[in-house]
Amino acid sequence: MSRKGESEDAETAVTVVVALGANVVIALAKALGGVFAGSPALLSEAAHSVADSINELFLLASLKRSKRAPDTLHPFGYGKERYFWSLLAAVGIFVMGGCFSFFQGLEALRTGSAESRAGYIAGLAVLAVALIAEGSSLIRALAQVHGQARADGRGMRGTIRAGGDPALRTVLAEDSTACLGVLVAMAGMGLHMITGNVAYEAWASLLIGALLMFVAYQLAKESRGQIIGEAADPSLRQAMQAFLDEQPEIDTVTTLLSMRLGTRSTLVAARVDLVGGLDSEEVEEVLVRVKSAMSRRWPIADQIFLDVTEASPGDRARARRERRRLDETVAEEGEGDGRGVSGADGAAGRES
């Protein structure tokens, strides 16, 4: 792993630890306040913080386990551990946070809830403190995303969408959802206290549950795609395609395949048709030179395979269509992120 990768992983670990510490304290405060106030919304928020705390432990485990060296059973390393543990974190948010919140909301609608003005004031005070703590953790996560975005020449939105680090993405989603959930819980508790109608707080609990389930689904969908085998960032693929096209010995790049093996590891496999007149020794020299140049330029591409093949007219036509689609994808992403295609190329060249 490069020094940059180690530095970013260390920064992510600090971000996760900060979020873990905040969630443990907040979960305890919310649980005590919820029992004291008899508040379903506050108990739902306590379940949310407990789920987040367990998820942070999963993320810390992923940071450690993904660094293990390759072995005979896993020749490409353990980088995808990050995605597996992030999937477990999403399941934890869904089950422990979302389902419990729904249960609390439905139970409150069915049985009603006793009022305690002093208890509700204490509960609102707990939520206010929780909002400050969750907001501080969110600011820490956003600061890290901003640093990565600046280093990669992207906007923050594009960096989050690229989803290079699932641990950071999960913490960011958890903290954002936690801040919004606290505001919903405060609104529900406040309306319940003012009107005496428990339905406001019950619906707040149901809304928190729905929010948690939605976030869990989005995180699980991202992790699923990465575990199955997701291609590298389009701008990186475009830059690699352009590099291969520029080589004088390569006539056509018929296929360029890629797959993320982890946050700092990418497999790249290309089928190329070389110009005529090269003997076997020259072919070998060309492949070694091209692979070495790609590894130096993009250290994240640590598994590169080049296959020499004879391109048919159909292969060439298909290659042109795939190149156009890739260029269109990069252009669309660049426009959505406030960057042009040249900016995307720059970000791809710095990815390491």
Coordinates of C-alpha atoms in Angstrom, one line a residue:
M1 CA 0.0 0.0 0.0
S2 CA 1.3 3.5 -0.9
R3 CA 2.0 6.1 1.7
K4 CA -1.0 8.1 0.6
G5 CA -3.2 5.0 1.0
E6 CA -1.8 4.4 4.5
S7 CA -2.4 8.0 5.4
E8 CA -6.0 8.0 4.2
D9 CA -6.7 4.7 6.0
A10 CA -5.3 6.2 9.3
E11 CA -7.4 9.2 8.8
T12 CA -10.5 7.1 8.2
A13 CA -9.7 5.1 11.3
V14 CA -9.7 8.3 13.4
T15 CA -13.0 9.3 11.8
V16 CA -14.6 6.0 12.7
V17 CA -13.2 6.1 16.3
V18 CA -14.6 9.6 16.7
A19 CA -18.0 8.5 15.5
L20 CA -17.8 5.4 17.7
G21 CA -17.1 7.4 20.8
A22 CA -19.8 9.8 20.1
N23 CA -22.4 7.1 19.4
V24 CA -21.6 5.1 22.6
V25 CA -22.1 8.2 24.8
I26 CA -25.2 9.3 22.9
A27 CA -26.8 5.8 22.9
L28 CA -26.5 5.6 26.7
A29 CA -27.9 9.2 27.2
K30 CA -30.8 8.6 24.7
A31 CA -31.7 5.2 26.3
L32 CA -31.8 6.7 29.9
G33 CA -33.7 9.8 28.6
G34 CA -36.2 7.6 26.7
V35 CA -36.9 5.4 29.7
F36 CA -37.3 8.4 32.0
A37 CA -39.5 10.3 29.6
G38 CA -41.4 7.3 28.3
S39 CA -40.6 8.5 24.7
P40 CA -40.8 6.1 21.8
A41 CA -39.0 8.6 19.5
L42 CA -36.1 8.9 21.9
L43 CA -35.9 5.1 22.4
S44 CA -35.9 4.8 18.6
E45 CA -33.0 7.2 18.4
A46 CA -31.2 5.2 21.2
A47 CA -31.6 2.1 19.0
H48 CA -30.2 4.1 16.1
S49 CA -27.1 5.0 18.1
V50 CA -26.6 1.5 19.3
A51 CA -26.7 0.2 15.7
D52 CA -24.3 2.9 14.7
S53 CA -21.9 1.9 17.5
I54 CA -21.9 -1.7 16.5
N55 CA -21.4 -0.7 12.9
E56 CA -18.4 1.4 13.7
L57 CA -16.8 -1.8 15.3
F58 CA -17.5 -3.6 12.0
L59 CA -15.8 -0.8 10.1
L60 CA -12.8 -0.9 12.3
A61 CA -12.5 -4.6 11.7
S62 CA -12.7 -4.0 8.0
L63 CA -9.8 -1.5 8.1
K64 CA -7.6 -4.1 9.8
R65 CA -8.6 -7.2 8.0
S66 CA -8.4 -5.7 4.5
K67 CA -4.7 -5.1 4.9
R68 CA -3.8 -8.8 5.2
A69 CA -1.3 -9.9 2.6
P70 CA -2.3 -12.2 -0.3
D71 CA -2.1 -15.9 0.2
T72 CA -2.8 -19.1 -1.8
L73 CA -6.5 -19.0 -1.2
H74 CA -6.8 -15.2 -1.9
P75 CA -4.1 -14.4 -4.4
F76 CA -5.5 -10.9 -5.0
G77 CA -5.5 -10.0 -1.3
Y78 CA -8.3 -9.2 1.2
G79 CA -9.2 -5.7 0.0
K80 CA -12.9 -6.7 -0.5
E81 CA -13.2 -7.2 3.3
R82 CA -14.0 -3.5 3.4
Y83 CA -17.1 -4.1 1.3
F84 CA -18.2 -7.2 3.2
W85 CA -18.1 -5.5 6.6
S86 CA -19.8 -2.4 5.2
L87 CA -22.6 -4.7 4.0
L88 CA -22.9 -6.1 7.6
A89 CA -23.0 -2.5 8.9
A90 CA -25.9 -1.8 6.5
V91 CA -27.8 -4.9 7.7
G92 CA -27.2 -3.7 11.3
I93 CA -28.7 -0.3 10.5
F94 CA -31.7 -2.0 8.9
V95 CA -32.4 -4.5 11.7
M96 CA -31.3 -2.8 14.9
G97 CA -32.2 0.7 13.9
G98 CA -35.0 0.6 11.3
C99 CA -37.0 -2.4 12.6
F100 CA -36.8 -1.3 16.2
S101 CA -37.9 2.2 15.3
F102 CA -40.9 0.8 13.5
F103 CA -41.7 -1.4 16.5
Q104 CA -41.6 1.6 18.8
G105 CA -43.8 3.7 16.6
L106 CA -46.5 1.0 16.1
E107 CA -46.4 0.2 19.8
A108 CA -46.9 3.8 20.7
L109 CA -49.9 4.1 18.4
R110 CA -51.4 0.9 19.8
T111 CA -51.0 1.6 23.6
G112 CA -50.5 5.3 23.9
S113 CA -47.8 6.9 26.1
A114 CA -47.8 8.6 29.5
E115 CA -46.8 12.2 29.6
S116 CA -44.1 13.7 31.9
R117 CA -43.3 17.3 31.2
A118 CA -40.1 17.2 33.2
G119 CA -39.1 14.0 31.5
Y120 CA -39.8 15.4 28.0
I121 CA -37.8 18.5 28.7
A122 CA -34.9 16.2 29.8
G123 CA -35.4 14.1 26.7
L124 CA -35.2 17.2 24.5
A125 CA -32.1 18.3 26.3
V126 CA -30.5 14.9 25.6
L127 CA -31.4 15.2 21.9
A128 CA -29.9 18.7 21.8
V129 CA -26.6 17.4 23.2
A130 CA -26.8 14.4 20.8
L131 CA -27.3 16.8 17.8
I132 CA -24.1 18.6 18.8
A133 CA -22.1 15.4 19.1
E134 CA -23.4 13.9 15.9
G135 CA -22.9 17.2 14.1
S136 CA -19.2 17.2 15.3
S137 CA -18.7 13.7 14.0
L138 CA -20.4 14.6 10.7
I139 CA -18.1 17.7 10.3
R140 CA -15.1 15.4 10.9
A141 CA -16.3 13.0 8.1
L142 CA -17.1 15.9 5.7
A143 CA -13.6 17.4 6.3
Q144 CA -12.0 14.1 5.3
V145 CA -14.2 13.9 2.2
H146 CA -13.2 17.5 1.3
G147 CA -9.5 16.7 1.7
Q148 CA -9.8 13.7 -0.6
A149 CA -11.9 15.7 -3.1
R150 CA -9.3 18.4 -3.3
A151 CA -6.4 15.9 -3.7
D152 CA -8.3 14.1 -6.5
G153 CA -9.4 17.3 -8.3
R154 CA -13.1 16.4 -7.7
G155 CA -16.0 18.1 -6.1
M156 CA -17.2 16.6 -2.8
R157 CA -20.3 15.3 -4.4
G158 CA -18.3 13.4 -7.0
T159 CA -16.0 12.0 -4.3
I160 CA -18.9 10.7 -2.3
R161 CA -20.6 9.2 -5.4
A162 CA -17.3 7.5 -6.5
G163 CA -17.5 5.7 -3.1
G164 CA -13.8 4.7 -3.0
D165 CA -13.8 4.1 0.8
P166 CA -16.9 2.3 2.1
A167 CA -16.0 2.9 5.7
L168 CA -15.9 6.6 5.2
R169 CA -19.1 6.5 3.1
T170 CA -20.9 4.5 5.9
V171 CA -19.8 6.9 8.6
L172 CA -20.9 9.9 6.5
A173 CA -24.3 8.2 5.9
E174 CA -24.7 7.3 9.5
D175 CA -23.9 10.7 10.9
S176 CA -26.1 12.5 8.3
T177 CA -29.0 10.2 9.1
A178 CA -28.4 10.6 12.8
C179 CA -28.5 14.4 12.7
L180 CA -31.7 14.3 10.6
G181 CA -33.2 11.6 12.9
V182 CA -32.5 13.7 16.0
L183 CA -34.3 16.7 14.5
V184 CA -37.3 14.4 13.6
A185 CA -37.3 13.0 17.2
M186 CA -37.2 16.5 18.7
A187 CA -40.1 17.6 16.5
G188 CA -42.2 14.6 17.5
M189 CA -41.4 14.9 21.2
G190 CA -42.1 18.7 21.2
L191 CA -45.5 18.2 19.4
H192 CA -46.4 15.4 21.8
M193 CA -45.6 17.6 24.8
I194 CA -47.5 20.6 23.5
T195 CA -50.6 18.8 22.2
G196 CA -50.7 15.7 24.4
N197 CA -51.2 13.6 21.3
V198 CA -48.8 10.6 21.2
A199 CA -49.4 10.2 17.4
Y200 CA -46.9 12.9 16.6
E201 CA -44.2 11.1 18.4
A202 CA -45.2 7.7 17.1
W203 CA -45.1 9.0 13.5
A204 CA -41.7 10.5 14.2
S205 CA -40.5 7.1 15.3
L206 CA -41.9 5.5 12.1
L207 CA -40.3 8.2 10.0
I208 CA -36.9 7.6 11.7
G209 CA -37.4 3.8 10.9
A210 CA -38.2 4.5 7.3
L211 CA -35.2 6.8 7.0
L212 CA -32.9 4.2 8.5
M213 CA -34.2 1.5 6.2
F214 CA -33.7 3.7 3.1
V215 CA -30.1 4.5 4.1
A216 CA -29.4 0.8 4.9
Y217 CA -30.8 -0.2 1.5
Q218 CA -28.6 2.3 -0.3
L219 CA -25.4 1.3 1.6
A220 CA -26.2 -2.4 1.0
K221 CA -26.7 -1.8 -2.7
E222 CA -23.3 -0.1 -3.0
S223 CA -21.6 -2.9 -1.0
R224 CA -23.3 -5.6 -3.1
G225 CA -22.1 -4.1 -6.3
Q226 CA -18.5 -3.9 -5.0
I227 CA -18.5 -7.4 -3.6
I228 CA -19.8 -8.9 -6.9
G229 CA -17.1 -7.0 -8.8
E230 CA -17.5 -3.3 -9.7
A231 CA -15.5 -1.7 -12.5
A232 CA -13.0 1.1 -11.8
D233 CA -14.1 4.7 -11.9
P234 CA -15.0 5.7 -15.5
S235 CA -12.5 8.6 -15.6
L236 CA -9.7 6.1 -14.6
R237 CA -10.8 3.7 -17.4
Q238 CA -11.0 6.5 -19.9
A239 CA -7.5 7.7 -19.0
M240 CA -6.1 4.1 -19.3
Q241 CA -7.9 3.6 -22.6
A242 CA -6.4 6.8 -23.9
F243 CA -2.9 5.8 -22.7
L244 CA -3.1 2.4 -24.5
D245 CA -4.4 4.1 -27.7
E246 CA -1.4 6.4 -27.7
Q247 CA 1.1 3.5 -27.8
P248 CA 2.6 3.3 -31.3
E249 CA 2.8 -0.5 -31.1
I250 CA -0.9 -1.0 -30.3
D251 CA -3.2 -0.9 -33.3
T252 CA -6.6 -1.4 -31.4
V253 CA -7.7 -1.9 -27.8
T254 CA -10.5 -4.4 -28.4
T255 CA -11.5 -4.8 -24.7
L256 CA -10.6 -3.0 -21.5
L257 CA -11.9 -4.7 -18.3
S258 CA -11.4 -3.6 -14.7
M259 CA -12.5 -4.6 -11.3
R260 CA -12.0 -3.0 -7.8
L261 CA -10.2 -5.5 -5.6
G262 CA -10.2 -3.0 -2.7
T263 CA -9.9 0.6 -1.9
R264 CA -6.2 0.6 -3.1
S265 CA -6.2 -2.3 -5.5
T266 CA -7.6 -2.6 -9.0
L267 CA -7.4 -5.4 -11.6
V268 CA -7.1 -4.3 -15.2
A269 CA -7.3 -6.7 -18.2
A270 CA -7.0 -5.5 -21.8
R271 CA -7.1 -7.3 -25.1
V272 CA -4.9 -5.5 -27.6
D273 CA -4.2 -6.0 -31.3
L274 CA -0.6 -5.0 -32.1
V275 CA 0.7 -3.5 -35.3
G276 CA 2.1 -6.0 -37.8
G277 CA 5.8 -6.9 -38.2
L278 CA 6.7 -7.4 -34.6
D279 CA 8.6 -10.6 -33.7
S280 CA 7.9 -12.5 -30.4
E281 CA 10.8 -10.8 -28.5
E282 CA 9.5 -7.3 -29.5
V283 CA 6.0 -8.2 -28.5
E284 CA 7.3 -9.3 -25.1
E285 CA 9.2 -6.0 -24.7
V286 CA 6.2 -3.9 -25.7
L287 CA 3.9 -5.7 -23.1
V288 CA 6.5 -5.3 -20.3
R289 CA 7.0 -1.7 -21.1
V290 CA 3.3 -0.8 -21.3
K291 CA 2.5 -2.7 -18.1
S292 CA 5.4 -1.0 -16.2
A293 CA 4.3 2.4 -17.4
M294 CA 0.7 1.9 -16.4
S295 CA 1.8 0.7 -12.9
R296 CA 3.9 3.7 -12.4
R297 CA 1.2 6.1 -13.6
W298 CA -1.6 4.5 -11.7
P299 CA -0.3 2.6 -8.6
I300 CA -3.9 1.6 -7.8
A301 CA -3.8 -0.7 -10.8
D302 CA -1.6 -3.3 -9.1
Q303 CA -2.9 -6.2 -11.2
I304 CA -2.5 -5.6 -14.9
F305 CA -2.9 -8.2 -17.6
L306 CA -2.5 -7.6 -21.4
D307 CA -3.6 -10.2 -23.9
V308 CA -2.5 -10.0 -27.5
T309 CA -5.3 -10.9 -29.9
E310 CA -6.2 -10.3 -33.5
A311 CA -9.0 -7.9 -33.8
S312 CA -11.8 -8.6 -36.3
P313 CA -13.9 -5.9 -38.0
G314 CA -16.6 -6.7 -35.5
D315 CA -14.2 -6.3 -32.6
R316 CA -13.1 -2.9 -33.8
A317 CA -16.7 -1.7 -34.3
R318 CA -17.6 -2.9 -30.8
A319 CA -14.5 -1.2 -29.3
R320 CA -15.5 2.1 -30.9
R321 CA -19.0 1.8 -29.5
E322 CA -17.7 1.0 -26.0
R323 CA -15.2 4.0 -26.2
R324 CA -18.0 6.3 -27.1
R325 CA -20.2 5.1 -24.2
L326 CA -17.3 5.5 -21.8
D327 CA -16.6 9.1 -23.0
E328 CA -20.3 9.9 -22.7
T329 CA -20.4 8.5 -19.1
V330 CA -17.3 10.5 -18.1
A331 CA -18.7 13.7 -19.7
E332 CA -22.1 13.3 -17.9
E333 CA -20.4 12.7 -14.5
G334 CA -18.1 15.7 -15.1
E335 CA -21.1 17.9 -15.8
G336 CA -22.9 16.7 -12.7
D337 CA -19.9 17.3 -10.6
G338 CA -19.1 20.7 -12.1
R339 CA -16.0 19.4 -13.9
G340 CA -15.2 18.9 -17.6
V341 CA -13.7 15.8 -19.1
S342 CA -10.2 17.2 -18.7
G343 CA -10.8 17.5 -15.0
A344 CA -11.9 13.9 -14.9
D345 CA -8.6 12.9 -16.7
G346 CA -6.7 14.8 -14.1
A347 CA -8.4 13.1 -11.2
A348 CA -7.8 9.7 -12.8
G349 CA -4.2 10.4 -13.2
R350 CA -3.8 11.2 -9.5
E351 CA -5.7 8.2 -8.2
S352 CA -3.2 6.2 -6.2

